[in-house]
Short mmCIF file of C-alpha atoms in Angstrom, two decimals:
data_model
loop_
_atom_site.label_atom_id
_atom_site.label_comp_id
_atom_site.label_asym_id
_atom_site.label_seq_id
_atom_site.Cartn_x
_atom_site.Cartn_y
_atom_site.Cartn_z
CA MET A 1 16.91 -33.49 -11.18
CA LEU A 2 19.04 -31.63 -9.20
CA LYS A 3 22.31 -32.91 -7.32
CA ILE A 4 22.78 -30.17 -4.23
CA LEU A 5 25.76 -30.75 -1.44
CA LYS A 6 25.17 -28.88 1.38
CA LEU A 7 28.00 -27.76 4.09
CA THR A 8 26.10 -27.74 7.50
CA THR A 9 26.16 -29.49 10.99
CA HIS A 10 24.38 -32.49 10.64
CA ASN A 11 23.02 -35.00 13.61
CA CYS A 12 23.72 -33.00 16.27
CA THR A 13 22.03 -30.41 18.83
CA CYS A 14 21.94 -27.00 16.73
CA GLY A 15 19.71 -25.33 15.48
CA ILE A 16 21.19 -24.82 12.15
CA ALA A 17 21.67 -28.65 11.80
CA THR A 18 17.74 -28.91 12.09
CA TYR A 19 17.04 -25.84 9.80
CA SER A 20 19.65 -28.20 7.20
CA ASP A 21 17.83 -30.94 8.00
CA ASN A 22 14.03 -30.02 7.21
CA LEU A 23 15.31 -27.70 4.29
CA ALA A 24 16.70 -31.11 2.48
CA ASN A 25 13.78 -32.91 3.36
CA GLY A 26 11.87 -30.48 1.62
CA LEU A 27 14.39 -30.27 -1.17
CA SER A 28 14.13 -33.83 -1.85
CA LEU A 29 10.37 -33.11 -2.35
CA ASN A 30 10.95 -31.42 -5.00
CA ASP A 31 12.87 -33.45 -7.22
CA CYS A 32 15.86 -32.57 -5.58
CA ASP A 33 19.01 -34.77 -4.47
CA VAL A 34 20.78 -33.63 -1.42
CA ASP A 35 23.53 -35.13 0.15
CA ILE A 36 25.02 -33.79 3.20
CA HIS A 37 28.88 -32.99 3.79
CA PRO A 38 28.58 -32.42 7.76
CA ILE A 39 30.93 -30.05 9.57
CA PRO A 40 31.68 -30.37 12.77
CA GLU A 41 30.25 -28.40 15.65
CA ARG A 42 31.46 -25.15 16.69
CA LYS A 43 32.73 -27.27 20.49
CA ASP A 44 34.44 -29.68 18.30
CA LEU A 45 36.29 -26.95 16.07
CA LEU A 46 37.77 -24.71 18.76
CA GLU A 47 41.25 -27.02 18.51
CA TYR A 48 41.57 -27.00 15.16
CA THR A 49 44.36 -25.81 13.59
CA ASP A 50 44.06 -23.54 10.26
CA ASP A 51 46.04 -26.43 8.32
CA GLN A 52 43.05 -28.84 9.60
CA PHE A 53 40.25 -26.07 8.50
CA ILE A 54 41.65 -25.60 4.74
CA GLU A 55 41.53 -29.60 4.85
CA LEU A 56 38.15 -29.63 5.66
CA LEU A 57 36.79 -26.97 3.34
CA ASP A 58 38.97 -28.92 0.95
CA GLN A 59 37.17 -31.96 1.42
CA PHE A 60 34.10 -30.44 0.62
CA ILE A 61 34.80 -29.02 -2.28
CA ASN A 62 36.83 -31.99 -3.79
CA LYS A 63 33.53 -33.77 -3.78
CA ALA A 64 31.43 -31.31 -5.01
CA ILE A 65 34.10 -31.54 -8.31
CA ARG A 66 34.20 -35.19 -7.95
CA LEU A 67 30.54 -36.35 -7.95
CA LYS A 68 29.76 -33.32 -10.22
CA TYR A 69 26.81 -31.34 -8.12
CA THR A 70 24.71 -29.27 -9.70
CA ALA A 71 25.06 -26.64 -6.62
CA VAL A 72 26.42 -27.14 -3.53
CA HIS A 73 24.50 -25.05 -0.58
CA ILE A 74 26.34 -23.40 2.49
CA GLN A 75 25.07 -23.01 5.51
CA HIS A 76 26.86 -19.80 7.14
CA GLU A 77 27.09 -18.89 10.75
CA TYR A 78 30.62 -17.06 12.10
CA GLY A 79 31.13 -19.35 14.84
CA LEU A 80 31.20 -22.67 12.03
CA PHE A 81 34.18 -20.93 10.21
CA MET A 82 35.93 -19.59 13.42
CA GLY A 83 36.96 -22.49 15.48
CA GLY A 84 39.04 -21.25 18.40
CA ASP A 85 40.45 -18.14 16.54
CA GLU A 86 39.32 -14.53 15.93
CA MET A 87 36.57 -13.35 13.95
CA SER A 88 38.76 -12.20 11.07
CA GLU A 89 39.90 -16.11 10.46
CA SER A 90 36.61 -16.66 10.19
CA ILE A 91 35.85 -14.76 7.29
CA ILE A 92 39.33 -15.44 6.14
CA ARG A 93 38.53 -19.17 5.48
CA PHE A 94 34.37 -18.63 4.55
CA GLY A 95 36.43 -16.03 1.34
CA TYR A 96 38.69 -18.97 0.71
CA LEU A 97 35.69 -21.46 0.20
CA LEU A 98 34.07 -19.18 -1.65
CA ARG A 99 37.09 -18.39 -3.81
CA LYS A 100 38.22 -22.01 -4.58
CA LEU A 101 34.10 -23.08 -5.92
CA ASN A 102 34.23 -20.05 -7.93
CA GLU A 103 37.43 -21.06 -9.26
CA ALA A 104 35.80 -24.29 -9.59
CA LYS A 105 33.07 -23.24 -11.45
CA ILE A 106 30.61 -24.56 -9.04
CA LYS A 107 26.89 -22.96 -8.56
CA THR A 108 27.17 -21.66 -4.80
CA VAL A 109 24.03 -20.70 -2.64
CA VAL A 110 24.95 -19.60 0.84
CA THR A 111 22.71 -18.90 3.57
CA PHE A 112 23.32 -16.38 6.00
CA HIS A 113 21.95 -17.59 9.61
CA THR A 114 23.76 -13.93 11.21
CA GLY A 115 23.74 -10.91 8.92
CA PRO A 116 27.14 -8.78 8.38
CA GLU A 117 29.56 -7.42 11.28
CA ILE A 118 28.31 -4.31 9.91
CA PHE A 119 31.20 -2.87 11.33
CA TYR A 120 30.41 0.95 11.55
CA GLU A 121 29.86 2.29 8.29
CA ASP A 122 29.56 5.83 9.79
CA SER A 123 31.96 8.87 10.05
CA ASP A 124 31.71 9.69 13.60
CA MET A 125 35.17 10.99 13.70
CA TRP A 126 35.36 11.66 17.72
CA ARG A 127 35.10 7.83 17.98
CA VAL A 128 38.14 8.05 15.54
CA ILE A 129 40.03 10.60 17.87
CA LYS A 130 39.23 8.94 20.95
CA ARG A 131 40.97 5.92 19.52
CA ASP A 132 37.48 3.29 20.12
CA TRP A 133 38.84 -0.03 20.08
CA GLU A 134 35.71 -1.36 18.95
CA PHE A 135 35.47 0.96 15.85
CA ILE A 136 38.87 0.17 15.37
CA ILE A 137 38.31 -3.35 15.47
CA ASP A 138 35.19 -3.57 13.08
CA ARG A 139 36.48 -1.08 10.26
CA MET A 140 39.34 -3.74 10.34
CA LEU A 141 36.69 -6.48 10.00
CA SER A 142 35.05 -4.77 7.28
CA ARG A 143 38.12 -4.32 5.09
CA ILE A 144 38.54 -8.06 5.36
CA TRP A 145 35.11 -8.47 4.72
CA ASN A 146 35.18 -6.36 1.62
CA ARG A 147 38.55 -8.01 0.42
CA GLU A 148 37.25 -11.97 0.94
CA VAL A 149 33.63 -11.86 0.50
CA VAL A 150 32.32 -9.17 -1.42
CA PRO A 151 34.13 -10.25 -4.53
CA TRP A 152 32.39 -13.38 -5.03
CA PHE A 153 28.47 -11.93 -4.75
CA GLN A 154 28.46 -9.89 -7.64
CA PRO A 155 27.32 -10.48 -10.75
CA GLU A 156 30.21 -11.87 -12.97
CA HIS A 157 29.99 -15.23 -10.55
CA ASP A 158 27.85 -17.80 -9.81
CA CYS A 159 27.37 -16.73 -6.50
CA THR A 160 24.30 -16.40 -4.78
CA ALA A 161 23.03 -15.18 -1.17
CA ILE A 162 19.99 -15.94 0.70
CA VAL A 163 18.74 -14.64 4.18
CA HIS A 164 14.96 -14.99 5.70
CA VAL A 165 14.00 -10.79 6.24
CA ASP A 166 14.09 -8.04 4.10
CA ILE A 167 16.23 -6.01 6.68
CA THR A 168 19.25 -8.54 6.34
CA ARG A 169 18.94 -8.04 2.45
CA THR A 170 19.60 -4.18 3.07
CA ASN A 171 22.46 -4.88 4.94
CA MET A 172 24.04 -7.20 3.03
CA ILE A 173 23.95 -4.70 0.08
CA ASN A 174 25.14 -2.34 2.05
CA SER A 175 28.63 -4.36 3.03
CA GLY A 176 28.74 -4.57 -0.71
CA LEU A 177 27.27 -7.45 -1.98
CA HIS A 178 25.74 -6.87 -5.36
CA PRO A 179 21.55 -6.36 -5.23
CA ASP A 180 21.19 -9.18 -8.11
CA GLN A 181 23.22 -11.79 -5.65
CA VAL A 182 20.93 -11.27 -2.79
CA THR A 183 17.66 -13.20 -2.46
CA VAL A 184 14.99 -13.31 0.13
CA ILE A 185 13.59 -16.47 1.44
CA PRO A 186 11.52 -16.44 4.75
CA HIS A 187 12.59 -18.94 7.40
CA GLY A 188 10.73 -22.69 7.25
CA VAL A 189 8.00 -23.31 9.60
CA LEU A 190 7.36 -26.59 10.56
CA ASP A 191 3.45 -28.32 9.90
CA ARG A 192 3.09 -27.84 12.93
CA GLN A 193 -0.74 -25.80 14.34
CA LEU A 194 -1.79 -27.11 17.83
CA GLU A 195 -5.19 -26.23 18.96
CA PHE A 196 -6.02 -22.98 20.00
CA LYS A 197 -7.53 -22.34 23.73
CA PRO A 198 -8.81 -18.77 24.73
CA ILE A 199 -6.91 -18.10 28.31
CA ASP A 200 -8.72 -17.79 31.01
CA ILE A 201 -7.26 -15.18 33.49
CA ASN A 202 -8.88 -16.96 36.72
CA GLU A 203 -6.55 -20.01 36.26
CA THR A 204 -2.88 -20.39 35.93
CA VAL A 205 -1.37 -18.42 33.01
CA ASN A 206 1.82 -20.01 32.14
CA MET A 207 3.97 -17.68 29.40
CA SER A 208 6.90 -19.63 27.79
CA ILE A 209 10.41 -18.98 25.94
CA PHE A 210 11.78 -21.99 23.61
CA GLY A 211 14.81 -22.54 22.48
CA PHE A 212 18.09 -22.73 23.89
CA ILE A 213 19.06 -20.52 26.78
CA SER A 214 20.97 -17.65 25.34
CA SER A 215 21.25 -14.12 27.08
CA TYR A 216 20.32 -12.49 23.89
CA LYS A 217 16.99 -13.63 24.41
CA GLY A 218 15.42 -11.56 26.78
CA TYR A 219 15.34 -13.34 30.11
CA HIS A 220 16.28 -10.78 32.23
CA THR A 221 13.31 -8.49 30.60
CA ALA A 222 10.81 -11.19 31.20
CA ILE A 223 11.47 -11.79 34.57
CA ARG A 224 11.02 -7.81 35.16
CA ALA A 225 7.67 -7.52 33.93
CA LEU A 226 6.75 -11.27 35.46
CA GLN A 227 7.87 -9.22 38.74
CA LEU A 228 5.12 -6.48 37.84
CA LEU A 229 2.50 -9.20 36.87
CA PRO A 230 -0.28 -11.06 39.43
CA MET A 231 1.01 -14.29 41.27
CA ASN A 232 -1.00 -16.21 39.09
CA TYR A 233 1.75 -15.57 36.29
CA THR A 234 4.49 -18.12 35.58
CA LEU A 235 7.31 -18.01 33.33
CA THR A 236 8.39 -21.18 31.72
CA CYS A 237 12.15 -21.39 30.05
CA MET A 238 11.73 -24.04 27.15
CA GLY A 239 15.45 -25.52 26.62
CA GLY A 240 18.83 -26.19 27.75
CA ARG A 241 22.01 -24.65 27.37
CA HIS A 242 23.75 -24.71 23.65
CA PRO A 243 26.21 -27.65 23.04
CA ASN A 244 28.80 -24.54 22.64
CA SER A 245 27.90 -22.65 25.83
CA GLU A 246 30.10 -21.98 28.66
CA GLY A 247 27.30 -23.38 30.93
CA SER A 248 26.44 -20.90 33.35
CA GLU A 249 22.91 -19.87 31.40
CA TYR A 250 20.76 -21.61 34.20
CA SER A 251 22.18 -19.79 36.94
CA ASP A 252 22.39 -16.59 35.78
CA ILE A 253 18.54 -16.68 34.76
CA LEU A 254 17.97 -18.06 38.71
CA ALA A 255 20.72 -15.51 39.85
CA PHE A 256 19.18 -12.33 38.43
CA ALA A 257 15.47 -13.26 39.67
CA ALA A 258 15.96 -14.56 43.01
CA ASP A 259 18.53 -10.82 43.31
CA LEU A 260 15.69 -8.81 42.21
CA ASP A 261 13.02 -10.32 44.50
CA ARG A 262 16.32 -9.71 47.38
CA SER A 263 16.70 -5.73 46.31
CA THR A 264 12.61 -5.33 46.48
CA LEU A 265 12.44 -6.63 49.53
CA GLU A 266 15.76 -4.47 50.83
CA HIS A 267 14.20 -1.78 49.33
CA ARG A 268 10.46 -2.42 50.81
CA LEU A 269 9.31 -2.25 46.95
CA SER A 270 7.18 -5.48 48.21
CA LYS A 271 4.09 -4.57 47.76
CA LEU A 272 4.42 -2.99 44.07
CA TYR A 273 6.68 -5.87 43.01
CA ILE A 274 5.75 -9.93 43.23
CA PRO A 275 8.24 -11.90 43.95
CA VAL A 276 9.07 -13.69 40.94
CA TYR A 277 11.75 -16.74 41.82
CA ASP A 278 9.43 -19.72 42.66
CA ARG A 279 7.18 -18.38 39.32
CA ILE A 280 10.19 -19.41 36.80
CA ARG A 281 10.91 -22.96 35.62
CA ILE A 282 13.44 -24.16 33.15
CA THR A 283 12.81 -27.27 31.36
CA GLY A 284 16.19 -28.39 30.12
CA PHE A 285 16.61 -29.78 26.16
CA LEU A 286 13.19 -31.26 25.14
CA SER A 287 12.42 -33.74 22.57
CA GLU A 288 10.00 -32.69 19.67
CA GLU A 289 7.18 -34.76 21.37
CA GLU A 290 8.05 -32.95 24.85
CA ALA A 291 7.54 -29.63 23.48
CA ASP A 292 4.16 -30.07 22.23
CA VAL A 293 3.43 -31.47 25.49
CA GLU A 294 4.53 -28.20 27.26
CA HIS A 295 3.28 -25.44 24.49
CA GLU A 296 -0.13 -27.37 25.72
CA LYS A 297 0.41 -26.22 29.12
CA THR A 298 1.34 -22.70 27.71
CA GLN A 299 -0.88 -19.69 27.44
CA LEU A 300 1.33 -16.84 26.14
CA CYS A 301 4.42 -17.25 24.08
CA LEU A 302 7.37 -14.58 24.94
CA VAL A 303 10.28 -13.76 22.26
CA PRO A 304 11.51 -11.37 23.96
CA TYR A 305 14.87 -11.17 21.88
CA GLU A 306 17.82 -8.48 22.28
CA THR A 307 20.31 -8.63 19.57
CA LYS A 308 19.99 -6.55 16.29
CA ASN A 309 22.43 -8.53 14.36
CA PHE A 310 19.88 -11.72 13.43
CA SER A 311 18.43 -12.33 10.00
CA GLY A 312 16.10 -15.68 11.11
CA SER A 313 14.89 -17.54 14.66
CA GLY A 314 13.89 -21.42 14.09
CA ALA A 315 13.22 -20.80 18.19
CA LEU A 316 10.68 -18.12 16.60
CA THR A 317 8.61 -20.74 14.29
CA TRP A 318 8.08 -22.85 17.33
CA SER A 319 6.35 -20.12 19.11
CA ILE A 320 4.42 -19.45 15.86
CA THR A 321 3.28 -22.77 15.53
CA SER A 322 2.22 -23.15 19.33
CA GLY A 323 -1.44 -22.31 18.57
CA LYS A 324 -0.73 -19.60 20.91
CA PRO A 325 -0.62 -15.93 20.49
CA VAL A 326 3.04 -14.26 20.44
CA ILE A 327 4.66 -11.48 22.07
CA ALA A 328 8.18 -10.25 20.68
CA SER A 329 10.35 -7.83 21.19
CA ASN A 330 10.57 -5.17 17.97
CA ILE A 331 14.45 -6.00 16.86
CA PRO A 332 14.60 -5.26 12.84
CA ALA A 333 13.71 -9.02 11.69
CA PHE A 334 10.48 -9.46 13.74
CA VAL A 335 8.94 -6.02 12.81
CA ASN A 336 9.92 -7.42 8.90
CA ILE A 337 7.77 -10.50 9.79
CA ASN A 338 5.27 -8.72 11.07
CA LYS A 339 4.67 -5.72 8.31
CA GLU A 340 3.29 -8.54 5.82
CA HIS A 341 2.34 -11.24 8.48
CA ALA A 342 0.94 -9.56 11.70
CA CYS A 343 1.76 -12.88 13.57
CA MET A 344 2.98 -11.29 16.25
CA HIS A 345 1.91 -8.00 19.17
CA LEU A 346 5.79 -6.62 18.84
CA PHE A 347 6.66 -4.19 22.17
CA ASN A 348 9.54 -2.01 22.63
CA LYS A 349 12.97 -4.37 22.75
CA SER A 350 13.81 -4.29 26.89
CA ASP A 351 10.89 -2.35 28.13
CA HIS A 352 9.66 -4.74 30.56
CA HIS A 353 6.97 -2.26 31.79
CA GLU A 354 5.98 -2.59 27.70
CA LEU A 355 6.02 -6.27 27.99
CA ALA A 356 4.14 -6.48 31.17
CA TRP A 357 1.23 -3.85 29.77
CA SER A 358 1.17 -6.15 26.46
CA ILE A 359 0.70 -9.41 28.58
CA LYS A 360 -2.14 -8.05 29.91
CA HIS A 361 -3.66 -6.36 27.52
CA ILE A 362 -3.57 -9.89 25.45
CA VAL A 363 -4.86 -12.01 28.21
CA GLU A 364 -7.66 -9.93 28.77
CA ASN A 365 -8.79 -9.84 24.94
CA VAL A 366 -10.03 -13.27 23.56
CA ASN A 367 -10.65 -11.57 19.89
CA LYS A 368 -6.77 -10.21 19.70
CA GLN A 369 -5.38 -13.79 20.95
CA LYS A 370 -7.67 -15.38 18.07
CA THR A 371 -6.24 -12.34 15.40
CA LEU A 372 -2.98 -13.45 16.65
CA VAL A 373 -3.10 -17.32 16.00
CA ASP A 374 -5.12 -16.92 12.83
CA ALA A 375 -2.14 -15.05 11.48
CA ALA A 376 0.62 -17.43 12.55
CA ASN A 377 -1.41 -20.30 11.10
CA LYS A 378 -1.33 -18.80 8.35
CA TYR A 379 2.31 -17.77 7.92
CA THR A 380 3.06 -20.93 8.54
CA GLN A 381 0.64 -22.61 5.55
CA GLU A 382 2.51 -19.82 3.45
CA CYS A 383 6.53 -20.40 4.77
CA SER A 384 6.36 -24.60 5.24
CA TRP A 385 9.16 -26.13 4.41
#
C-alpha cells in the first residue's frame, strides 16, 4: 500500500481544502493510505515571520522522513507560502521545501492550482525603455522562479508537477520545467448529476454563478448582460466571501448594479436597458445540501471568469454537475476542457453583448440545452474523483 503525506489546507472553508479532501477519499479507495499535514489558511499566515514559515515546512519534511512515506503531495497556491509578504518570498519558501525534500530523497508530487507567473518573456524593448514597473517586477520573479523552482522539476530529480489542463502544462514547460516532469490530470468532479429540465421561456429564467465571491469571476459582465435581457431573467450569486477576502465583495456587486441603473436613467436609455438591481440575489455561503437546492431553482449556469492564469476550478465542476446548461468565458483553461468534452457554450471573455446573446440562444434552444447537459454528464463520469 502506498503511504502519502499531503501538505494542504484542511477542515476549513477553502477550495483547495475541498479538493484535497475529495482526492484523499478517492485515493483511499485505490489502495492508498493518505495522511494530511494541514497548513493554516492564508489569513492565519499573515503574521507569520520567515522563521515561523520555515519551522512549519520543516515539521512537514521531518514527518515525511520519520514515518517513511512513499511520497509527499503538495497543494500549491502562491498565497499558501506568502503570508503577509511579497510574491518573491512565496517562491523562495516553496523552493526551500523542494530542495529539502530532494536532499532527503523523498518522492514529491505538486499540484499547481494556479499556473506559473509567466513573467513577460517577450522582447518588448519599448517597455524596457519606459522602465515599466510591472515588467521589472515580473522579470525579477521569473529569475527567482528559475533559480528556486525550475531545477527540481528536471529528470534527475524525483519531483512531478500536476496541472489540470494542457495550457497550464505548456506554461509550466515554457517557464523551465522539463516536459517529462509535468503531467495533466483533469480536476476531479463530484459524483453529482441533478435532473435536466428544459427551460420554460415564459417563466422566470434564473441564472447562477457558483463559488466564493471574487472579482475575477466576471460578475460585472453578467450584470451588464442581465441589463440587456427581459425582466423575467434573474441572477443568483451562489456563494459568500472567501475567508481571505477584504469584505467588500457584496457591495462591489450591488453598487455596480445600482450605478448601472442610475446611469441608464440619467442618459435616458431606460427604453433600451432594463433595471437590474432588484433582479440580483446573493445567497452567502452555502452547504452542499443548500447548493443542491439553489441549483434546482437555476435554469442556466454562468461561469464568466476573466482571469487567464488559471489551471482548474472546483466551482466550475459544481456548475457542470448541476444538470443545467453552462455558459462560460473562453479563457484558456475552459477552451482546453471544451476541446475534448464540449460541455459548455463559450463566449468571448468580458463581452456582455455576446453573453446576453448566448443566454437567449441557449434558452430558446431545448436541443442545445440537452446536448450541453449530456456532454457535462459524460465529462462527470470520466473525471470523477
